[in-house]
Coordinates of C-alpha atoms in Angstrom, one line a residue:
Chain F
X1 CA 0.0 0.0 0.0
X2 CA 1.3 3.4 -0.9
X3 CA 0.2 7.0 -0.4
X4 CA 0.9 9.8 -2.9
X5 CA 1.6 12.9 -0.9
X6 CA 3.0 14.6 -4.0
X7 CA 2.9 13.6 -7.6
X8 CA 5.7 14.6 -9.9
X9 CA 4.7 15.8 -13.4
X10 CA 6.4 12.8 -14.9
X11 CA 3.9 10.5 -13.3
X12 CA 0.7 12.5 -13.6
X13 CA -0.5 16.0 -13.5
X14 CA -3.4 16.4 -11.1
X15 CA -4.8 19.5 -9.7
X16 CA -6.3 17.5 -6.8
X17 CA -4.3 14.5 -5.7
X18 CA -7.2 13.3 -3.5
X19 CA -9.7 13.1 -6.4
X20 CA -10.9 9.9 -8.0
X21 CA -10.3 11.4 -11.5
X22 CA -6.7 11.9 -10.6
X23 CA -6.4 8.4 -9.2
X24 CA -7.8 7.0 -12.5
X25 CA -5.2 9.0 -14.4
X26 CA -2.4 7.8 -12.1
X27 CA -3.5 4.2 -12.3
X28 CA -3.5 4.4 -16.1
X29 CA 0.0 5.9 -16.2
X30 CA 1.5 3.5 -13.7
X31 CA 0.0 0.6 -15.7
X32 CA 1.6 2.0 -18.8
X33 CA 4.9 1.9 -17.0
X34 CA 4.4 -1.7 -16.0
X35 CA 3.3 -1.1 -12.4
X36 CA -0.1 -2.7 -11.5
X37 CA -2.0 -0.3 -9.3
X38 CA -5.5 0.0 -7.8
X39 CA -6.8 2.9 -5.8
X40 CA -9.1 3.0 -2.8
X41 CA -12.2 4.9 -3.8
X42 CA -12.8 6.6 -0.3
X43 CA -9.1 7.7 -0.2
X44 CA -8.0 8.1 -3.8
X45 CA -4.5 9.2 -2.8
X46 CA -3.9 5.6 -1.6
X47 CA -2.9 2.9 -4.0
X48 CA -2.4 -0.9 -3.7
X49 CA 0.7 -1.7 -5.8
X50 CA 1.5 -5.2 -6.9
X51 CA 5.1 -6.0 -6.0
X52 CA 6.4 -8.6 -8.5
X53 CA 10.0 -8.7 -7.5
X54 CA 9.9 -6.2 -4.7
X55 CA 11.8 -3.5 -6.7
X56 CA 10.2 -0.3 -7.6
X57 CA 12.0 2.4 -9.7
X58 CA 13.4 5.5 -8.1
X59 CA 11.0 7.9 -9.7
X60 CA 8.2 5.9 -8.0
X61 CA 9.7 6.0 -4.6
X62 CA 10.0 9.9 -4.9
X63 CA 6.3 10.3 -5.4
X64 CA 4.8 7.6 -3.2
X65 CA 5.4 6.7 0.4
X66 CA 4.7 3.2 1.7
X67 CA 2.0 2.5 4.3
X68 CA 3.4 -0.6 6.1
X69 CA 0.8 -3.2 7.2
X70 CA 0.8 -3.9 10.9
X71 CA -0.3 -7.1 12.6
X72 CA -3.9 -7.2 13.7
X73 CA -2.8 -8.2 17.2
X74 CA -0.5 -5.1 17.4
X75 CA -3.4 -2.8 16.5
X76 CA -6.2 -4.5 18.6
X77 CA -4.3 -6.4 21.2
X78 CA -5.8 -9.7 19.9
X79 CA -6.7 -11.3 16.6
X80 CA -9.2 -13.9 15.5
X81 CA -7.0 -16.8 16.8
X82 CA -7.3 -15.4 20.3
X83 CA -11.1 -15.7 20.4
X84 CA -12.4 -18.5 22.6
X85 CA -15.6 -20.4 22.1
X86 CA -17.7 -21.2 25.1
X87 CA -20.1 -24.1 24.9
X88 CA -22.6 -25.6 27.3
X89 CA -21.5 -27.8 30.2
X90 CA -18.2 -26.1 30.9
X91 CA -16.7 -26.6 27.5
X92 CA -14.3 -24.0 26.1
X93 CA -12.6 -24.4 22.7
X94 CA -10.2 -22.6 20.4
X95 CA -12.3 -23.6 17.4
X96 CA -16.0 -23.3 16.7
X97 CA -15.7 -26.8 15.2
X98 CA -15.9 -28.2 18.8
X99 CA -19.7 -27.7 18.3
X100 CA -19.8 -31.5 17.4
X101 CA -18.2 -32.4 20.7
X102 CA -20.0 -30.2 23.2
X103 CA -23.5 -29.2 24.1
X104 CA -24.7 -25.8 22.7
X105 CA -24.1 -22.8 24.8
X106 CA -27.8 -22.0 25.1
X107 CA -31.1 -23.2 23.8
X108 CA -34.6 -21.9 24.3
X109 CA -35.8 -25.3 25.7
X110 CA -33.9 -28.0 27.4
X111 CA -35.8 -30.7 25.6
X112 CA -34.1 -33.0 23.1
X113 CA -34.1 -31.5 19.6
X114 CA -35.5 -33.6 16.8
X115 CA -34.4 -32.7 13.3
X116 CA -36.5 -34.2 10.5
X117 CA -34.2 -35.3 7.7
X118 CA -36.0 -35.5 4.3
X119 CA -33.9 -37.6 1.9
X120 CA -34.5 -38.0 -1.8
X121 CA -32.2 -41.0 -2.0
X122 CA -31.6 -43.5 0.8
X123 CA -27.8 -43.4 0.2
X124 CA -27.8 -39.7 1.2
X125 CA -29.4 -40.5 4.5
X126 CA -27.0 -43.4 5.1
X127 CA -24.0 -41.2 4.4
X128 CA -25.3 -38.5 6.8
X129 CA -26.1 -41.0 9.5
X130 CA -22.6 -42.5 9.2
X131 CA -21.0 -39.0 9.4
X132 CA -23.2 -38.0 12.3
X133 CA -22.4 -41.1 14.4
X134 CA -18.7 -41.0 13.5
X135 CA -18.0 -37.3 14.2
X136 CA -20.7 -36.1 16.7
X137 CA -19.9 -37.0 20.3
X138 CA -22.4 -38.8 22.5
X139 CA -23.0 -35.8 24.7
X140 CA -24.4 -33.9 21.6
X141 CA -26.2 -37.0 20.2
X142 CA -28.1 -37.2 23.4
X143 CA -29.3 -33.7 22.8
X144 CA -29.9 -33.8 19.1
X145 CA -31.6 -36.6 17.2
X146 CA -32.0 -37.0 13.4
X147 CA -35.3 -38.4 12.3
X148 CA -35.2 -39.8 8.8
X149 CA -38.1 -39.2 6.4
X150 CA -38.3 -40.3 2.8
X151 CA -39.2 -37.4 0.6
X152 CA -42.2 -38.2 -1.5
X153 CA -43.0 -34.8 -2.8
X154 CA -41.1 -31.6 -2.7
X155 CA -44.0 -29.9 -0.8
X156 CA -43.3 -32.3 2.1
X157 CA -40.7 -29.7 3.0
X158 CA -43.4 -27.1 3.4
X159 CA -44.1 -27.9 7.1
X160 CA -43.3 -26.4 10.4
X161 CA -40.2 -27.2 12.5
X162 CA -36.5 -27.4 11.6
X163 CA -35.9 -29.6 8.6
X164 CA -32.9 -30.8 6.7
X165 CA -33.4 -31.7 3.1
X166 CA -30.9 -34.0 1.3
X167 CA -31.7 -33.4 -2.3
X168 CA -30.4 -34.6 -5.6
X169 CA -28.3 -31.9 -7.4
X170 CA -30.7 -32.2 -10.4
X171 CA -33.8 -31.6 -8.2
X172 CA -32.2 -28.5 -6.8
X173 CA -32.0 -27.2 -10.3
X174 CA -35.3 -28.5 -11.8
X175 CA -37.5 -27.6 -8.9
X176 CA -35.7 -24.4 -8.0
X177 CA -38.8 -22.3 -8.1
X178 CA -40.8 -24.5 -5.7
X179 CA -37.8 -24.9 -3.4
X180 CA -37.4 -21.2 -3.4
X181 CA -41.0 -20.7 -2.5
X182 CA -40.9 -23.2 0.4
X183 CA -37.6 -21.8 1.5
X184 CA -38.8 -18.2 1.6
X185 CA -42.0 -19.2 3.5
X186 CA -39.8 -20.9 6.1
X187 CA -38.2 -17.6 7.1
X188 CA -38.8 -15.8 10.3
X189 CA -35.6 -13.8 10.2
X190 CA -33.9 -17.1 9.7
X191 CA -35.0 -20.1 7.6
X192 CA -36.0 -23.3 9.4
X193 CA -35.2 -25.3 6.3
X194 CA -31.6 -26.4 5.6
X195 CA -30.9 -27.6 2.1
X196 CA -28.1 -30.0 1.3
X197 CA -26.9 -31.2 -2.1
X198 CA -26.9 -34.9 -1.5
X199 CA -24.2 -35.4 -4.2
X200 CA -21.9 -33.0 -2.4
X201 CA -22.6 -34.9 0.8
X202 CA -21.4 -38.1 -0.8
X203 CA -18.3 -36.4 -2.1
X204 CA -17.4 -35.3 1.5
X205 CA -17.2 -38.9 2.7
X206 CA -13.6 -39.7 3.1
X207 CA -12.7 -36.0 3.0
X208 CA -13.2 -33.2 5.4
X209 CA -16.0 -35.0 7.2
X210 CA -15.6 -33.5 10.7
X211 CA -15.6 -29.9 9.4
X212 CA -18.6 -30.6 7.2
X213 CA -20.7 -32.1 9.9
X214 CA -19.7 -29.3 12.4
X215 CA -20.9 -26.7 9.9
X216 CA -24.1 -28.5 9.4
X217 CA -24.8 -29.1 13.1
X218 CA -24.0 -25.5 14.0
X219 CA -26.4 -24.2 11.4
X220 CA -29.2 -26.6 12.4
X221 CA -28.8 -25.7 16.1
X222 CA -29.0 -22.1 15.2
X223 CA -32.2 -22.7 13.2
X224 CA -33.7 -24.1 16.4
X225 CA -33.1 -20.8 18.1
X226 CA -30.0 -22.1 20.0
X227 CA -26.8 -20.2 20.4
X228 CA -24.3 -23.0 19.5
X229 CA -21.4 -21.2 21.3
X230 CA -20.6 -17.9 23.0
X231 CA -17.7 -16.0 21.6
X232 CA -15.4 -14.7 24.4
X233 CA -13.7 -11.5 23.4
X234 CA -10.1 -11.6 24.7
X235 CA -9.7 -8.0 25.7
X236 CA -10.2 -5.6 28.6
X237 CA -10.2 -2.6 26.4
X238 CA -13.5 -0.8 27.3
X239 CA -14.3 0.3 23.8
X240 CA -14.3 -3.2 22.4
X241 CA -16.4 -4.5 25.3
X242 CA -19.3 -2.6 23.8
X243 CA -19.4 -5.3 21.1
X244 CA -20.9 -8.2 23.0
X245 CA -23.9 -6.0 24.1
X246 CA -24.3 -4.2 20.8
X247 CA -27.3 -4.7 18.5
X248 CA -26.4 -5.5 14.9
X249 CA -28.5 -4.6 11.8
X250 CA -27.4 -6.3 8.6
X251 CA -28.7 -4.6 5.5
X252 CA -29.0 -6.4 2.2
X253 CA -30.3 -5.1 -1.1
X254 CA -31.2 -7.1 -4.2
X255 CA -32.5 -6.0 -7.5
X256 CA -35.8 -7.7 -8.2
X257 CA -36.9 -5.8 -11.3
X258 CA -35.8 -3.3 -13.9
X259 CA -36.2 -0.4 -11.5
X260 CA -36.9 -2.1 -8.2
X261 CA -34.8 -3.4 -5.5
X262 CA -35.8 -5.3 -2.3
X263 CA -34.2 -4.1 0.9
X264 CA -34.0 -6.3 4.0
X265 CA -32.6 -5.6 7.4
X266 CA -31.9 -8.4 9.9
X267 CA -31.5 -7.6 13.5
X268 CA -29.1 -9.6 15.6
X269 CA -27.8 -9.4 19.1
X270 CA -24.2 -9.5 20.2
X271 CA -24.6 -13.1 21.1
X272 CA -25.5 -13.9 17.5
X273 CA -29.2 -14.7 17.7
X274 CA -31.6 -13.1 15.2
X275 CA -34.3 -11.0 16.9
X276 CA -36.3 -9.5 13.9
X277 CA -36.3 -8.3 10.4
X278 CA -37.7 -5.6 8.2
X279 CA -38.2 -5.6 4.4
X280 CA -39.1 -3.0 1.8
X281 CA -39.2 -2.4 -1.9
X282 CA -37.3 0.5 -3.4
X283 CA -37.1 2.4 -6.7
X284 CA -33.5 2.3 -7.9
X285 CA -31.5 3.5 -10.9
X286 CA -31.3 0.5 -13.1
X287 CA -27.5 0.0 -13.1
X288 CA -26.1 1.7 -10.1
X289 CA -28.6 0.5 -7.5
X290 CA -28.7 3.9 -6.1
X291 CA -31.9 4.9 -4.4
X292 CA -34.1 7.1 -6.5
X293 CA -36.4 8.3 -3.7
X294 CA -34.9 9.4 -0.4
X295 CA -38.4 9.1 1.1
X296 CA -38.4 5.3 0.6
X297 CA -35.1 5.0 2.4
X298 CA -36.5 7.2 5.2
X299 CA -39.4 4.8 5.6
X300 CA -37.1 1.8 5.6
X301 CA -34.9 3.3 8.3
X302 CA -38.0 4.3 10.3
X303 CA -39.3 0.8 10.2
X304 CA -35.9 -0.5 11.4
X305 CA -36.0 2.1 14.1
X306 CA -39.5 0.9 15.2
X307 CA -38.1 -2.7 15.4
X308 CA -35.1 -1.5 17.4
X309 CA -37.4 0.3 19.8
X310 CA -39.6 -2.7 20.2
X311 CA -36.5 -4.8 20.9
X312 CA -35.3 -2.1 23.3
X313 CA -38.6 -2.2 25.2
X314 CA -38.4 -5.9 25.7
X315 CA -34.9 -5.7 27.1
X316 CA -34.0 -4.4 30.5
X317 CA -31.5 -2.0 29.1
X318 CA -30.3 -0.2 25.9
X319 CA -27.7 -1.8 23.6
X320 CA -24.4 -0.1 24.2
X321 CA -23.9 0.4 20.6
X322 CA -25.9 0.0 17.3
X323 CA -23.9 -1.4 14.4
X324 CA -25.4 -1.2 10.9
X325 CA -23.6 -3.4 8.5
X326 CA -23.9 -4.0 4.8
X327 CA -21.7 -5.7 2.2
X328 CA -21.4 -3.0 -0.3
X329 CA -20.5 0.7 0.1
X330 CA -23.1 2.9 1.6
X331 CA -24.3 5.4 -0.9
X332 CA -24.1 9.0 0.1
X333 CA -27.9 9.3 0.6
X334 CA -27.8 6.1 2.7
X335 CA -25.1 7.4 5.0
X336 CA -27.0 10.7 5.4
X337 CA -30.4 9.1 5.9
X338 CA -29.2 6.5 8.3
X339 CA -27.2 9.1 10.2
X340 CA -30.1 11.5 10.3
X341 CA -32.6 9.0 11.4
X342 CA -30.5 7.1 13.8
X343 CA -28.6 10.1 15.2
X344 CA -31.6 12.3 15.6
X345 CA -34.1 9.7 16.7
X346 CA -32.5 6.7 18.2
X347 CA -29.5 8.4 19.7
X348 CA -31.8 11.0 21.3
X349 CA -33.7 8.2 22.9
X350 CA -30.8 6.2 24.2
X351 CA -27.7 8.5 24.0
X352 CA -25.7 5.5 22.8
X353 CA -23.4 5.2 19.9
X354 CA -23.8 4.2 16.3
X355 CA -21.3 2.5 13.9
X356 CA -22.1 2.2 10.2
X357 CA -19.8 -0.1 8.4
X358 CA -19.6 -1.9 5.0
X359 CA -17.3 -4.6 4.0
X360 CA -16.0 -5.6 0.6
X361 CA -13.6 -8.3 -0.5
X362 CA -10.8 -6.9 -2.5
X363 CA -9.9 -9.7 -5.0
X364 CA -6.2 -9.9 -5.8
X365 CA -5.1 -7.4 -3.2
X366 CA -3.0 -9.0 -0.5
X367 CA -1.3 -7.3 2.5
X368 CA -0.2 -10.5 4.3
X369 CA -1.9 -12.9 6.6
X370 CA -2.9 -11.5 10.0
X371 CA -2.1 -8.0 8.8
X372 CA -4.1 -4.7 8.6
X373 CA -3.6 -1.3 7.1
X374 CA -5.4 1.9 8.1
X375 CA -6.0 3.5 4.7
X376 CA -7.3 6.7 6.2
X377 CA -9.5 8.4 8.7
X378 CA -11.1 11.8 8.8
X379 CA -13.2 13.7 11.4
X380 CA -16.6 14.5 10.0
X381 CA -19.5 16.3 11.6
X382 CA -20.8 13.9 14.3
X383 CA -18.1 11.2 14.0
X384 CA -15.2 9.5 12.3
X385 CA -15.1 8.2 8.8
X386 CA -12.3 5.8 7.8
X387 CA -11.2 2.7 5.9
X388 CA -9.3 -0.3 7.1
X389 CA -7.9 -3.2 5.0
X390 CA -7.7 -6.4 6.9
X391 CA -6.4 -9.9 5.9
X392 CA -7.0 -12.4 8.6
X393 CA -4.7 -15.4 8.8
X394 CA -6.7 -17.7 6.4
X395 CA -7.9 -15.0 3.9
X396 CA -6.7 -15.2 0.4
X397 CA -7.0 -11.5 -0.1
X398 CA -7.7 -8.4 1.9
X399 CA -11.2 -7.1 2.9
X400 CA -12.0 -3.4 3.0
X401 CA -13.9 -2.2 6.0
X402 CA -15.3 1.3 5.5
X403 CA -17.0 3.0 8.4
X404 CA -18.7 5.9 10.0
X405 CA -18.6 5.9 13.8
X406 CA -20.0 8.4 16.2
X407 CA -17.4 7.4 18.9
X408 CA -13.8 8.3 18.8
X409 CA -11.8 5.0 18.6
X410 CA -10.9 4.4 15.0
X411 CA -9.9 0.8 15.8
X412 CA -13.4 -0.3 16.9
X413 CA -14.7 -1.1 13.4
X414 CA -11.8 -3.5 12.9
X415 CA -12.5 -5.2 16.2
X416 CA -16.2 -5.3 15.2
X417 CA -15.4 -7.0 11.9
X418 CA -13.5 -9.8 13.7
X419 CA -16.0 -10.2 16.4
X420 CA -19.1 -10.1 14.2
X421 CA -17.5 -12.6 11.7
X422 CA -17.1 -15.1 14.6
X423 CA -20.9 -15.0 15.2
X424 CA -21.7 -16.7 11.9
X425 CA -23.2 -19.9 13.1
X426 CA -24.0 -21.0 9.5
X427 CA -20.4 -21.2 8.3
X428 CA -17.4 -22.0 10.5
X429 CA -14.8 -22.1 7.7
X430 CA -11.8 -20.0 8.6
X431 CA -11.5 -18.2 5.2
X432 CA -15.1 -16.8 5.3
X433 CA -15.1 -13.0 4.8
X434 CA -18.8 -12.2 5.0
X435 CA -20.6 -10.9 8.2
X436 CA -23.6 -12.7 9.6
X437 CA -26.5 -10.3 9.7
X438 CA -25.7 -9.2 6.2
X439 CA -25.3 -12.7 5.0
X440 CA -28.6 -13.8 6.5
X441 CA -30.3 -10.8 4.8
X442 CA -28.7 -11.5 1.4
X443 CA -29.7 -15.2 1.6
X444 CA -33.3 -14.4 2.4
X445 CA -33.4 -11.9 -0.5
X446 CA -31.9 -14.5 -2.8
X447 CA -34.7 -17.0 -2.0
X448 CA -37.4 -14.3 -2.2
X449 CA -36.1 -13.3 -5.6
X450 CA -35.9 -16.8 -6.9
X451 CA -39.5 -17.6 -5.8
X452 CA -40.9 -14.7 -7.8
Chain S
X1 CA -25.5 -31.5 52.1
X2 CA -24.1 -29.7 55.1
X3 CA -21.2 -28.3 53.1
X4 CA -23.6 -26.9 50.5
X5 CA -25.5 -25.0 53.2
X6 CA -22.2 -23.6 54.2
X7 CA -21.5 -22.2 50.8
X8 CA -24.9 -20.5 50.6
X9 CA -24.2 -18.8 53.9
X10 CA -20.5 -18.3 53.8
X11 CA -20.5 -14.6 53.0
X12 CA -22.7 -13.8 55.9
X13 CA -20.9 -16.2 58.2
X14 CA -17.5 -14.9 57.3
X15 CA -18.6 -11.3 57.4
X16 CA -20.2 -11.7 60.8
X17 CA -16.7 -12.7 62.1
X18 CA -17.7 -16.2 62.8
X19 CA -14.7 -17.6 60.9
X20 CA -13.2 -18.9 64.2
X21 CA -15.9 -21.6 64.0
X22 CA -14.2 -23.1 61.0
X23 CA -11.5 -25.8 61.4
X24 CA -8.4 -23.9 60.4
X25 CA -6.4 -27.0 59.6
X26 CA -9.1 -28.2 57.2
X27 CA -9.2 -24.7 55.6
X28 CA -5.5 -24.9 54.9
X29 CA -5.7 -28.4 53.5
X30 CA -8.6 -27.4 51.3
X31 CA -6.8 -24.2 50.1
X32 CA -3.7 -26.2 49.1
X33 CA -5.7 -28.8 47.3
X34 CA -7.6 -26.1 45.4
X35 CA -4.3 -24.4 44.5
X36 CA -3.0 -27.7 43.1
X37 CA -6.1 -28.2 41.1
X38 CA -5.9 -24.7 39.8
X39 CA -2.4 -25.3 38.4
X40 CA -3.7 -28.2 36.4
X41 CA -7.0 -26.6 35.3
X42 CA -7.1 -25.2 31.8
X43 CA -10.7 -24.2 31.4
X44 CA -10.9 -20.6 32.4
X45 CA -14.4 -20.9 33.8
X46 CA -13.4 -23.8 36.0
X47 CA -10.4 -21.8 37.2
X48 CA -12.8 -19.0 38.2
X49 CA -15.0 -21.4 40.1
X50 CA -11.9 -22.8 41.9
X51 CA -10.7 -19.3 42.7
X52 CA -14.2 -18.5 44.0
X53 CA -13.9 -21.3 46.6
X54 CA -10.3 -20.4 47.4
X55 CA -11.5 -16.8 48.0
X56 CA -14.1 -18.2 50.5
X57 CA -11.6 -20.5 52.2
X58 CA -8.9 -17.8 52.4
X59 CA -11.3 -15.2 53.9
X60 CA -12.6 -17.7 56.4
X61 CA -9.0 -18.5 57.4
X62 CA -7.7 -14.9 57.3
X63 CA -4.1 -14.0 58.0
X64 CA -1.3 -15.5 55.9
X65 CA -3.7 -17.6 53.7
X66 CA -5.7 -14.6 52.7
X67 CA -2.5 -12.6 51.9
X68 CA -1.3 -15.5 49.7
X69 CA -4.6 -15.6 47.9
X70 CA -4.6 -11.8 47.2
X71 CA -1.1 -12.1 45.9
X72 CA -1.8 -15.0 43.5
X73 CA -5.2 -13.7 42.3
X74 CA -4.2 -11.3 39.4
X75 CA -1.8 -13.9 37.9
X76 CA -4.3 -16.7 38.3
X77 CA -7.0 -14.7 36.6
X78 CA -4.6 -13.8 33.8
X79 CA -5.0 -10.1 34.6
X80 CA -1.4 -9.1 35.2
X81 CA 0.4 -7.0 32.6
X82 CA 4.1 -7.6 31.9
X83 CA 4.9 -4.4 33.8
X84 CA 3.2 -5.8 36.9
X85 CA 0.1 -3.6 36.8
X86 CA -3.4 -5.0 36.6
X87 CA -5.5 -5.0 33.5
X88 CA -8.8 -4.4 35.1
X89 CA -10.3 -1.0 36.1
X90 CA -12.8 -1.8 38.9
X91 CA -14.9 1.2 38.0
X92 CA -15.3 0.4 34.3
X93 CA -19.0 -0.7 33.9
X94 CA -18.3 -2.1 30.4
X95 CA -16.3 -4.9 31.9
X96 CA -19.5 -6.7 32.7
X97 CA -20.5 -6.8 29.0
X98 CA -18.3 -9.9 28.8
X99 CA -19.5 -12.5 31.4
X100 CA -16.1 -14.2 31.9
X101 CA -14.4 -10.9 32.4
X102 CA -17.2 -9.8 34.8
X103 CA -16.7 -13.0 36.9
X104 CA -13.0 -12.4 37.1
X105 CA -13.5 -8.7 37.8
X106 CA -15.9 -9.6 40.7
X107 CA -13.3 -11.9 42.3
X108 CA -10.8 -9.1 42.0
X109 CA -12.8 -6.0 42.8
X110 CA -15.8 -7.3 44.8
X111 CA -18.0 -4.5 43.7
X112 CA -21.7 -4.4 44.5
X113 CA -22.7 -3.4 41.0
X114 CA -20.8 -6.3 39.6
X115 CA -22.8 -8.6 41.9
X116 CA -26.0 -7.3 40.3
X117 CA -24.7 -7.9 36.8
X118 CA -23.7 -11.5 37.7
X119 CA -27.2 -12.1 39.1
X120 CA -28.7 -11.0 35.8
X121 CA -26.7 -13.5 33.7
X122 CA -29.0 -15.7 31.6
X123 CA -30.0 -18.8 33.6
X124 CA -28.9 -22.1 32.2
X125 CA -25.6 -20.7 30.8
X126 CA -22.3 -21.9 32.2
X127 CA -21.4 -18.3 33.3
X128 CA -24.6 -18.1 35.4
X129 CA -23.6 -21.4 37.2
X130 CA -20.2 -20.1 38.1
X131 CA -21.6 -16.8 39.1
X132 CA -23.6 -18.6 41.7
X133 CA -20.4 -20.1 43.1
X134 CA -18.8 -16.6 43.4
X135 CA -22.0 -15.3 45.0
X136 CA -21.9 -18.0 47.6
X137 CA -24.9 -19.8 46.3
X138 CA -23.5 -22.7 44.5
X139 CA -20.8 -25.4 44.6
X140 CA -17.9 -26.1 42.3
X141 CA -19.6 -27.6 39.3
X142 CA -19.2 -31.3 38.7
X143 CA -17.7 -30.6 35.2
X144 CA -14.9 -28.8 37.1
X145 CA -14.3 -31.7 39.4
X146 CA -16.7 -30.7 42.2
X147 CA -15.7 -30.1 45.8
X148 CA -13.6 -32.8 47.3
X149 CA -13.8 -34.2 50.9
X150 CA -10.9 -32.0 51.9
X151 CA -13.2 -29.1 51.3
X152 CA -16.3 -30.5 53.1
X153 CA -16.0 -27.6 55.5
X154 CA -18.3 -27.8 58.5
X155 CA -19.7 -24.6 59.8

């Protein structure tokens, strides 16, 4: 990562170094000179440069200064490997994969959980049963039972309760519309129907069986309303301790027609359980997905606010912090509307803080495993705006975390990214980059769209 | 179940200055045994439960044992910085947002507001069970090895 404090005329002539137009020009010129560069939209004087052999020409070094990545642990005092996972019955693990060995942290009822497994082919069920018995410890099997059911008709899946469907890959394609309709009807913030491609399941046998079954089990427990594990934040830094008691709002947006998009907000607690959702249709510009009518976004935010207030009324105290997350960049109108609504209404009610953040995977930009770079930060009216790049130890490339925070600790969004990521009970894989409430919102939107 | 009655009442008993009623030899044996178990215990929540009982025993005994306990506590809780200072600020309310940290902080700070926070932990969770130990209302959980005969203190 490099910053361009000054640009010499031999590189590019720009009136305003911090403008996107200038960054485009610089990128073109650098590419022409054989240097692959990408700029960061929010801070266009910062570029990611590909170092092929580590040597950059002298003229380059005169115009650009390097921003050295630091270790995540150095910045936060911990990294994702320091998180600890607390299960029920005094179990603590370094990995969420221990979910197959230990009772869940918390469940709404202490009764045994029965999961109906609808299989299209008997061999799918046999494979699952074998994996379950081989990799799930007795203490968990006493608590969770799989009840096999032969699938006669796809509409068998359209029943209450948590279900697991083991379907043929061809069925998943040929009956996509029906499956999407059943799936979207099963949602109540989170779907109670788990779909599994039976052919993929058969391929897992003899491979990464334990990881596969841990992922599946964690997702199923979550669909029952359980919290499979509690994530212990390894810090005493007061600012980061707001995160376990924060309320998270994941916002997803999907285009459903030429000029329409569906917006969905999923509300999640700092323990990872989903407590509500709000959906709305928007008029958008056909290509850019920008909102055409600010009024519609106002209404959406007001509905989210109403949900937040109803959640707040049911709780004994206010959340310490409200975190609004989405997977793509907030549009200027969105930032403004969200800030206006939350800041003037919600914050007036609770006097608590607000963090807006969006995350985006930067393909082909690497900064090194376990490393982070603060691209920039600036003080705006009412808070801090900034951008971090972070590449956790198993990421293939960096993730951009762009934020607006009404507090004054610029490292909180980075801590929030790591903590929130660990609350994804539907995927335990170490290289996942998406954040749970947004992922849940996007999945719901996908099924809603497919069913129409 | 005599010992269990004792744990429920220990705070009041110790605070009322009735500690002379405890068998001091047994208190010392119990403390040493708990200290040995603590060295082997890796689960942090179990460590907190053991320390909760050591706290009770050390207070009941008083004197040298209590001094030893106070000295070992920050290290045993993993709250000591490399420069020797302690990581926890006893007035920081946000500490109790993280239940494990709140349990540790309560052992270290013994603040009334922390007690309230511990009582509000969701029932049925492992943290709530250990909170009851620290509040003098529960025994060392079976998963942590329970309380041995050496610690069957008679009141």
